[in-house]
Coordinates of C-alpha atoms and ligand atoms in Angstrom, one line a residue:
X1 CA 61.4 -15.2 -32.3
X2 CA 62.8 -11.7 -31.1
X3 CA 65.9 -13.1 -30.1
X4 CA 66.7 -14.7 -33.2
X5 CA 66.0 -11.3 -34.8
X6 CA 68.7 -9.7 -32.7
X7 CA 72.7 -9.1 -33.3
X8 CA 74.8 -11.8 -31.4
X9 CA 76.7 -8.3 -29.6
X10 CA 73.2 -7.2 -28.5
X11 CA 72.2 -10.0 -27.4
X12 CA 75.4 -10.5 -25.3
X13 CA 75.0 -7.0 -24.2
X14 CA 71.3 -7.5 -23.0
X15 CA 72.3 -10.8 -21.5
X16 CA 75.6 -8.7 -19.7
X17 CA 73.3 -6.0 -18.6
X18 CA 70.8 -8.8 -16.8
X19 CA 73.5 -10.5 -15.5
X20 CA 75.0 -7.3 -13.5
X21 CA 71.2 -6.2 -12.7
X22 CA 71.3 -9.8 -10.8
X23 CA 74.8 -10.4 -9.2
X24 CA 74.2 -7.2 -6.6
X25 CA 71.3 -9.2 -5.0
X26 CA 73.0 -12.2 -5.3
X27 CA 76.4 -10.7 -3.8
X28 CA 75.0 -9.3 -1.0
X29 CA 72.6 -12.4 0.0
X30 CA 75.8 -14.8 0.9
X31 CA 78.0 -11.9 2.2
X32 CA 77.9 -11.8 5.7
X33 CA 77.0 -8.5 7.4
X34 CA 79.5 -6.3 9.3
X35 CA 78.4 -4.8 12.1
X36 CA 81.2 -3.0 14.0
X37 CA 79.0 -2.5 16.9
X38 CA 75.9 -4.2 19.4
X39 CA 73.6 -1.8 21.2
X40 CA 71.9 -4.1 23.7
X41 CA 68.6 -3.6 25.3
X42 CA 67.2 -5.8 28.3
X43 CA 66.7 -7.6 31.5
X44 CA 68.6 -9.9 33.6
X45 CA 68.5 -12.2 30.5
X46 CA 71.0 -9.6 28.9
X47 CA 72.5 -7.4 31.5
X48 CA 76.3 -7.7 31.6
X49 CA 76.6 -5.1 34.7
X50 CA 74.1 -2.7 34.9
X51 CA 72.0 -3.5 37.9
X52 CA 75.2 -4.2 39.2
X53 CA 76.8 -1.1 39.2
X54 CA 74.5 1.0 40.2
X55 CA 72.6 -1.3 43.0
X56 CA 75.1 -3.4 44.0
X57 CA 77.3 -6.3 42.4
X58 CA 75.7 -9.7 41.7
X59 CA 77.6 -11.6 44.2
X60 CA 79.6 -15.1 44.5
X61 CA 78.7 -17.7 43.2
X62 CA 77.7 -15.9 39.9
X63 CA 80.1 -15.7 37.8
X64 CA 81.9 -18.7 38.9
X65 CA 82.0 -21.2 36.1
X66 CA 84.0 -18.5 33.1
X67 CA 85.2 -15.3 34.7
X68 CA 86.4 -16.2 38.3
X69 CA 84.1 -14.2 40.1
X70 CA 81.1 -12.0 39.8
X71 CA 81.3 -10.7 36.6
X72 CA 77.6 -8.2 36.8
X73 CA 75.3 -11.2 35.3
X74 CA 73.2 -13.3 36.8
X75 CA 74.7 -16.9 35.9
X76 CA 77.3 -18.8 36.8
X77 CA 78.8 -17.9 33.2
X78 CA 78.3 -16.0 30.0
X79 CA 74.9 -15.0 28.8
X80 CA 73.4 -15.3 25.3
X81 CA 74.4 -11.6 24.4
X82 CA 77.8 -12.5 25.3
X83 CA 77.9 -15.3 22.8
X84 CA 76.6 -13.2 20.1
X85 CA 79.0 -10.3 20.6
X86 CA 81.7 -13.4 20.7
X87 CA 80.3 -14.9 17.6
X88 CA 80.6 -11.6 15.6
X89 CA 84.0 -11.0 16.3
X90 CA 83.2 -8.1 18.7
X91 CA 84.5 -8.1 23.0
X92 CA 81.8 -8.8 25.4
X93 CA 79.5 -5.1 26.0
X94 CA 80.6 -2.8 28.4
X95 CA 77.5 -1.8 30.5
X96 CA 76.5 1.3 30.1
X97 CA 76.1 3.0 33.7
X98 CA 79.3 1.0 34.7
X99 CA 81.9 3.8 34.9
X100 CA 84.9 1.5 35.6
X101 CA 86.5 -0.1 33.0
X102 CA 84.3 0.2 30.3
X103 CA 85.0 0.6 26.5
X104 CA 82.4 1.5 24.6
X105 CA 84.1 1.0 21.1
X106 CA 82.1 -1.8 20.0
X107 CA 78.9 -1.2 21.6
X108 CA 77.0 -0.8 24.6
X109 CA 74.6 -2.4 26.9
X110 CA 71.7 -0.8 28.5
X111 CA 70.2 -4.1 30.0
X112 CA 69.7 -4.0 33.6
X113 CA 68.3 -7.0 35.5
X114 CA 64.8 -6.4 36.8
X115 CA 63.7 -4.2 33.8
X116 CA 60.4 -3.7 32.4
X117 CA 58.9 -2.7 29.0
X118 CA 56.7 -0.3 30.8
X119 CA 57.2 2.1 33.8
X120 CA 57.0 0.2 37.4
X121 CA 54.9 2.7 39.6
X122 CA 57.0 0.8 42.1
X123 CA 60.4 1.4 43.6
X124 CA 63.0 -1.4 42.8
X125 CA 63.0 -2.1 46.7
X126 CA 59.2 -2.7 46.7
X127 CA 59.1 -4.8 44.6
X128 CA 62.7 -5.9 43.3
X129 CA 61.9 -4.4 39.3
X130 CA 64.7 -2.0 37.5
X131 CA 63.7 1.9 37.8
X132 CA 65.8 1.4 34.3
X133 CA 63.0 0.8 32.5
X134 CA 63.2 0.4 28.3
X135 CA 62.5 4.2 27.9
X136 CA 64.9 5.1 30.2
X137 CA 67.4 2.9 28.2
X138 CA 66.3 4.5 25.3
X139 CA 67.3 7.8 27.0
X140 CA 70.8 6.7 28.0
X141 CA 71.2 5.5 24.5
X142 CA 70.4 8.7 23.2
X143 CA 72.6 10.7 25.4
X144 CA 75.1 7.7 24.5
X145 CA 74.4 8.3 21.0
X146 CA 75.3 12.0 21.1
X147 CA 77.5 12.8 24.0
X148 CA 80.2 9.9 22.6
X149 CA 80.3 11.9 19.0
X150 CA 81.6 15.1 21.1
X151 CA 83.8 13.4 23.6
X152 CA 85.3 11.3 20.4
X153 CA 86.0 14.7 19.1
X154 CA 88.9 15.1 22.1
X155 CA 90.9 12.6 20.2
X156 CA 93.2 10.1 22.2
X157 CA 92.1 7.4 24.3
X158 CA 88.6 8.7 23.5
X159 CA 88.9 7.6 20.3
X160 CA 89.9 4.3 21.2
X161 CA 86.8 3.8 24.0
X162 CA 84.2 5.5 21.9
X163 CA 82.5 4.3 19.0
X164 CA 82.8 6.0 15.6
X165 CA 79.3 8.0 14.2
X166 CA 78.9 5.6 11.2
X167 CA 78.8 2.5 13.8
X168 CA 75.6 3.2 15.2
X169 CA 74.0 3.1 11.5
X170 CA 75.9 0.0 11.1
X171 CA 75.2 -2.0 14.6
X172 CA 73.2 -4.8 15.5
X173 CA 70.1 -3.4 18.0
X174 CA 69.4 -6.5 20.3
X175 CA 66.5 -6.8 22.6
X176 CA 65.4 -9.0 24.9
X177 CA 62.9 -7.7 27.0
X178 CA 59.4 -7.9 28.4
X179 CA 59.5 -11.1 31.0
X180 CA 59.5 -8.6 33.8
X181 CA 56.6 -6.9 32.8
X182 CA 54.2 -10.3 32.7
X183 CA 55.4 -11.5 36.0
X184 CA 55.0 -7.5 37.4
X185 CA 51.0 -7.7 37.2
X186 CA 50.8 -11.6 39.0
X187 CA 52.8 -10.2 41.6
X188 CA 50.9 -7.5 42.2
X189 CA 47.7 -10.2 42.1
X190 CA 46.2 -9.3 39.2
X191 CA 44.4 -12.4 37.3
X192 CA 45.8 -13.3 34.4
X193 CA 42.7 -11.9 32.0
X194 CA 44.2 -8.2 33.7
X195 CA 47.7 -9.3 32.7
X196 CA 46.3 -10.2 29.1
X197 CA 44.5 -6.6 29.4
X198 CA 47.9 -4.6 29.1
X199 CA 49.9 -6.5 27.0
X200 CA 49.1 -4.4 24.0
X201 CA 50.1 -1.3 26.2
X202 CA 53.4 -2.8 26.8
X203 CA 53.9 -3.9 23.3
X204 CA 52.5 -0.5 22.2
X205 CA 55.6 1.2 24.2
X206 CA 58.0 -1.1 23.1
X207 CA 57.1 -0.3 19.0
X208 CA 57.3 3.3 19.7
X209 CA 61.2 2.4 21.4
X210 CA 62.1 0.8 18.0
X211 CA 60.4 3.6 16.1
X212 CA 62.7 6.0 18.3
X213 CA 66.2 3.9 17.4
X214 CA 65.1 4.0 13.9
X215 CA 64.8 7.7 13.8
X216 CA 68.5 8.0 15.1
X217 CA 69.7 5.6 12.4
X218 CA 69.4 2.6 13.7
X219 CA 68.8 -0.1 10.9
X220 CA 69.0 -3.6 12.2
X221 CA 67.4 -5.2 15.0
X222 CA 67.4 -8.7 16.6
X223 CA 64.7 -9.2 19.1
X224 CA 63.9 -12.1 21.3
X225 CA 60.5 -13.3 22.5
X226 CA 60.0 -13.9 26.0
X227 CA 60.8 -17.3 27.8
X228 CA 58.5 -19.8 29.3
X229 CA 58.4 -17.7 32.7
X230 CA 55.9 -20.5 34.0
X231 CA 58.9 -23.1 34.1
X232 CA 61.0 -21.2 36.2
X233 CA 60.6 -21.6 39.8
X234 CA 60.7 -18.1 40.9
X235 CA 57.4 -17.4 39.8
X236 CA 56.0 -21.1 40.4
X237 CA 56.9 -20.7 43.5
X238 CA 55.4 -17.5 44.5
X239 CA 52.3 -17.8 43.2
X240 CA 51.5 -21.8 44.1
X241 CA 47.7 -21.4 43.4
X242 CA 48.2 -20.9 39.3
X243 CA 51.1 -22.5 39.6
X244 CA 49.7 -26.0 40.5
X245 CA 47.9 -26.3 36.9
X246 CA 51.0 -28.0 35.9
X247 CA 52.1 -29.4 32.4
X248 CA 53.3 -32.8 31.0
X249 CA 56.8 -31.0 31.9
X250 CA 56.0 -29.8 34.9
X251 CA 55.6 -25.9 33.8
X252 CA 53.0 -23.7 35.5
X253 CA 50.6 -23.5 32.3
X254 CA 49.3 -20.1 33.0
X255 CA 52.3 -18.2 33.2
X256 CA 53.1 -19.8 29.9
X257 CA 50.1 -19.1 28.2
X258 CA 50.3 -15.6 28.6
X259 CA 53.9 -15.5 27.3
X260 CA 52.8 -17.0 24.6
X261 CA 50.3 -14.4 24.1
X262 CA 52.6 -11.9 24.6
X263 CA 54.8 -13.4 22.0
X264 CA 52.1 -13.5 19.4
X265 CA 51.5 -9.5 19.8
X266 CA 55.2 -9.5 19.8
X267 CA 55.3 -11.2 16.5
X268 CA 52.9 -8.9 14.7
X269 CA 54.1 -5.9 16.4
X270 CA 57.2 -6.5 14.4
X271 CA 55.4 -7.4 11.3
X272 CA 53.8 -3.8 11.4
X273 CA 57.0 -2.2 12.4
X274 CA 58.6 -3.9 9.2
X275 CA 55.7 -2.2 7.2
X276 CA 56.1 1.3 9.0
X277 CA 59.9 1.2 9.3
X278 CA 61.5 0.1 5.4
X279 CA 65.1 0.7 5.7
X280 CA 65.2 -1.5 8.6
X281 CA 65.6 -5.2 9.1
X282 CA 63.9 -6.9 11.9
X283 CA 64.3 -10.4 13.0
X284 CA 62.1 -11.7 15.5
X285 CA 63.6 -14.9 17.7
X286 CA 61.5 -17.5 19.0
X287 CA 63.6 -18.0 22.1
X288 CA 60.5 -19.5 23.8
X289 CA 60.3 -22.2 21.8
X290 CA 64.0 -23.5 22.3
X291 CA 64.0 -22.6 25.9
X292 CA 60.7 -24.9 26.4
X293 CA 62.4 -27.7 24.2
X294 CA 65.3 -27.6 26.7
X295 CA 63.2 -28.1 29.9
X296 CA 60.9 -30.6 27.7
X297 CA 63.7 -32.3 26.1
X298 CA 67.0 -31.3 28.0
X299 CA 67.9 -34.4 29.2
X300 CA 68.8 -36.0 25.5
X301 CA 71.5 -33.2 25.3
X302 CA 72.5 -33.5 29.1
X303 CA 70.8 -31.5 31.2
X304 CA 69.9 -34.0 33.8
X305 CA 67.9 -31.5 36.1
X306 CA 65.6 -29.6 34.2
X307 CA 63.6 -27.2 36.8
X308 CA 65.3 -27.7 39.5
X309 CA 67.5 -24.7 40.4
X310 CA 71.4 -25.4 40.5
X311 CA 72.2 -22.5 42.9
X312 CA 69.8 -22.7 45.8
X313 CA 67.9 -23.8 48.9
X314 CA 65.3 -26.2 50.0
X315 CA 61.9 -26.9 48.6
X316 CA 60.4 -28.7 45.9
X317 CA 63.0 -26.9 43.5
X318 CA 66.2 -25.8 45.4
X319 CA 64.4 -22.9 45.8
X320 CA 64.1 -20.1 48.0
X321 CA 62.8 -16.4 47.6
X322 CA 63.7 -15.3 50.8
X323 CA 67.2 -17.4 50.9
X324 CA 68.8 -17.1 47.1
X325 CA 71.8 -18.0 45.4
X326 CA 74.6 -16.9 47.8
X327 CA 72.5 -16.4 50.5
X328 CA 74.1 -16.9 53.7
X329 CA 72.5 -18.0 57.8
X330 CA 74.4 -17.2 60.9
X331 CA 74.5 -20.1 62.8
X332 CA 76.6 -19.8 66.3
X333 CA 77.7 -16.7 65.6
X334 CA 79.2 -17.6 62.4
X335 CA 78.1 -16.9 58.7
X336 CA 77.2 -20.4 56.9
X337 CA 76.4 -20.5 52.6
X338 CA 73.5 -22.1 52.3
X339 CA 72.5 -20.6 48.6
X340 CA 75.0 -23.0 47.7
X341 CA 75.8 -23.8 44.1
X342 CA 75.5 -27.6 42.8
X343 CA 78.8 -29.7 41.5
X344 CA 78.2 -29.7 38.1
X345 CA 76.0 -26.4 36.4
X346 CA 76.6 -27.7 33.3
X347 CA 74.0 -30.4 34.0
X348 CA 71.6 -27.8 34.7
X349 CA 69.4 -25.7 33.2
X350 CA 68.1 -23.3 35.7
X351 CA 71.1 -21.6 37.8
X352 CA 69.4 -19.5 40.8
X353 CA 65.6 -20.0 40.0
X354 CA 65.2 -16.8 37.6
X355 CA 68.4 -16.9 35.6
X356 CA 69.7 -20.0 33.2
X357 CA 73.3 -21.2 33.4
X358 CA 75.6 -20.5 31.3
X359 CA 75.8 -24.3 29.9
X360 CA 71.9 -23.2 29.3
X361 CA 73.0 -19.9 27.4
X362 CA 75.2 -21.6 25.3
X363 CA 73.0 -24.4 24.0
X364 CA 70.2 -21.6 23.3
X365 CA 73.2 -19.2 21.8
X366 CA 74.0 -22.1 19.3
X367 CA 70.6 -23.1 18.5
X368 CA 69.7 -19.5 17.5
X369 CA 72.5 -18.7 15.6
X370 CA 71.7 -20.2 12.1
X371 CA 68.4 -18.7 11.8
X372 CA 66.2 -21.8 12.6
X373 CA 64.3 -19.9 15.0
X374 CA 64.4 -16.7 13.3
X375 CA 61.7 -15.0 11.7
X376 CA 63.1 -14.4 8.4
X377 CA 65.4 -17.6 9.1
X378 CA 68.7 -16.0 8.1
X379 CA 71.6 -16.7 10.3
X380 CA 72.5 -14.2 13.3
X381 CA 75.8 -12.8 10.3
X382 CA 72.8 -12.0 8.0
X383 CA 70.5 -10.3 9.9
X384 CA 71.4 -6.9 8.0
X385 CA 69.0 -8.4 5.2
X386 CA 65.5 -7.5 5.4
X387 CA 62.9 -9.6 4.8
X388 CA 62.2 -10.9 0.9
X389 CA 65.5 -9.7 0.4
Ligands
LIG401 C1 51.6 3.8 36.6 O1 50.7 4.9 36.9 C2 50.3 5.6 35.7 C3 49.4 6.7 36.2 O2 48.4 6.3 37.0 C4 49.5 4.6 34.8 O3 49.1 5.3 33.6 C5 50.4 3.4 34.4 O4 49.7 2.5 33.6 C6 51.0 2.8 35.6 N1 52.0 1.8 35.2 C7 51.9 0.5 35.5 C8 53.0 -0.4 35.0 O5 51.0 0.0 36.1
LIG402 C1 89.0 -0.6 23.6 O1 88.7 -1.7 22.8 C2 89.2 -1.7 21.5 C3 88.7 -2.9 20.8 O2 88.8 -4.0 21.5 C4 90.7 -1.6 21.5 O3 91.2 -1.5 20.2 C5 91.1 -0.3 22.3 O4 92.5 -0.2 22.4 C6 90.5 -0.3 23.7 N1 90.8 0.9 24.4 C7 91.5 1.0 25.5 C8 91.7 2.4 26.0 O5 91.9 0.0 26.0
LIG403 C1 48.9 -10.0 47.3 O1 48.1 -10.8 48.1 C2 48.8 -11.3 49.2 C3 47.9 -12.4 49.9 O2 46.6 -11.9 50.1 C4 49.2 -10.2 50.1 O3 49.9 -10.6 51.2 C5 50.1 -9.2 49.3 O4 50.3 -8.1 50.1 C6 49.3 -8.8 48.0 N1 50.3 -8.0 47.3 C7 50.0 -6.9 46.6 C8 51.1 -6.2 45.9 O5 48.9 -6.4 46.7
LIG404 C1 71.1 -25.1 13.6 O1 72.0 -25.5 14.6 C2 71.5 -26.5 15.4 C3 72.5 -26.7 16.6 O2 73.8 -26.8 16.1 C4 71.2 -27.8 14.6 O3 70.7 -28.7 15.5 C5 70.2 -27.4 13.5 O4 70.0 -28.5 12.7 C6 70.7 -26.3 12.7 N1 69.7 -25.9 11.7 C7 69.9 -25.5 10.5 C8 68.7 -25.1 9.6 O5 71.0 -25.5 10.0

């Protein structure tokens, strides 16, 4: 046998030399990552103040149930991306076109509610979708990117509000985007076969977004499918003629189909995005999947009201397009709530119809956070590993 044949020093030094060509891989697979930073992209799922600031403040009740007040999101508490900044040790983001306040040390959030993938031909008055669409977030990223580097360079409190140039190698790139752009083709009464028809234009656009981050250094990205939109009343309510092929749980099957199909592109967009892209590591979320087990299954982990809306009025689900959460009647002169929010929100999982509540956020938050819904399924502190890693 060769070994036999061979000094006991060599064969210690051979067996040393393996051992250290070993122990790097295995070091780095149990360390947990650091990212000093969290650049956010997004809809309302996401956005922490964006629509906010620049169209107006999400108003009382939101808000109400963790920060006091409205706090720019559209809940009555914290969203998912606020859980994950708080899990990795990091403040909640900063929005990005919110110019009170802000610090921008450990990130930023480009998420505005309403946004789309793709380009809305529509003005956000039309038709209520974000004019902050994911290019134009990759645009104020970029100017983000770059302008910080030179105001950082003033020294002072800039240094202490502005991220440093090596963080934006080192940050977590979150998305969770593309909702908006399903429900933007039903509401303009397309069929869903023509919604099905541009999904692999808007999946298209958002590869070449992720291509673009990538060429400015960004390495690792954590990207969430999109939601069963067909169990949220919003759109079961507008569109009542799709919307009454109804589930076992009461979802509008249609809506859900397609955002299933959406998710599938999604799935292999980032599987040819890991091939194209292999310095980066890309983990895909199935958000869908835990947010359907919570309408299908919420009431085992106390979520007595699954569909209907907590924050509402009237109809078959507390909701009402044209009267939302907040929304106030004059009666005799004087203003009366009547988008009025329910006792108890943590007993629900839908807070105004669109949006979840935050008891929602955090059960999706702590569901997603070890990886079981991940795609590789490495906790949210590991996704700096890429995949076979
Ligand atoms: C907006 O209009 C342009 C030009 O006609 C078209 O290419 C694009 O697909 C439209 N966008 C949407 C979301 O319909
Ligand atoms: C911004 O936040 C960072 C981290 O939380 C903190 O160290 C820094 O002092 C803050 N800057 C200002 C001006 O408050
Ligand atoms: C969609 O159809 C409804 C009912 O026919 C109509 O009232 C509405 O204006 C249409 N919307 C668009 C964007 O074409
Ligand atoms: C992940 O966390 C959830 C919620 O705490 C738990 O139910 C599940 O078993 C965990 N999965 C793994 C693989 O640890």
């Amino acid at each position: 046998m060769l070994m036999a044949s061979l000094s006991p020093i060599l064969a210690t030094t051979i067996f040393a030399i393996s051992l250290f060509s070993l122990t790097p891989s295995l070091v780095l697979a149990s360390k947990p990552c650091h990212f000093p930073a969290i650049f956010n992209f997004g809809d309302s799922n996401s956005d922490t103040g964006g629509l906010s600031a620049a169209f107006g403040q999400a108003g009382p009740p939101n808000g109400e149930s963790f920060f006091g007040g409205p706090a720019g999101r559209y809940s009555d508490g914290r969203l998912v991306i606020d859980f994950i900044a708080q899990s990795l040790g990091l403040p909640y983001l900063s929005a990005f076109l919110d110019s009170v306040g802000t610090n921008f040390t450990h990130g930023a959030n480009f998420a505005t509610a309403g946004s789309t993938i793709r380009p809305q031909n529509t003005t956000l008055h039309q038709s209520g979708f974000s004019p902050i669409s994911l290019n134009v977030q990759y645009y104020e990223f970029h100017d983000f990117l770059v302008r910080s580097q030179v105001v950082r360079k003033r020294g002072g409190v800039y240094e202490t509000l502005l991220p440093k140039e090596e963080d934006f190698s080192n940050a977590l790139y979150t998305f969770d985007i593309g909702q908006n752009d399903l429900t933007a083709g039903y509401f303009s009464n397309m069929s869903t076969e023509e919604v099905k028809a541009y999904v692999p234009d808007v999946l298209n656009q958002f590869q070449t977004i992720i291509q673009y981050i990538y060429g400015q250094g960004g390495r690792y990205f954590w990207i969430h499918n999109t939601g069963p939109v067909g169990c949220l009343p919003y759109v079961m309510e507008r569109i009542p003629v799709l919307a009454g092929q109804i589930d076992e749980n009461g979802c509008a099957s249609p809506f859900n189909e397609v955002a299933q199909f959406f998710n599938l592109g999604l799935k292999k967009t980032v599987e040819q995005l890991r091939r194209d892209l292999p310095l980066a590591a890309i983990t895909y979320v199935d958000v869908y999947s835990l947010k359907y087990s919570l309408i299908s299954q919420g009431r085992k982990h106390g979520f007595t009201q699954p569909l209907r809306t907590c924050c509402g009025h009237g109809g078959k689900y507390n909701y009402n397009k044209n009267l939302g959460c907040g929304g106030k009647i004059s009666k005799h002169g004087k203003e009366v709530l009547v988008g009025a929010p329910c006792k108890d929100p943590s007993t629900y999982v839908n807070w105004d119809g669109v949006h979840f509540t935050q008891a929602a956020n955090q059960y999706i938050f702590e569901h997603i956070v070890n990886g079981s819904f991940s795609d590789p399924p490495i906790p949210l502190n590991m996704a700096c590993q890429r995949k076979g890693n």
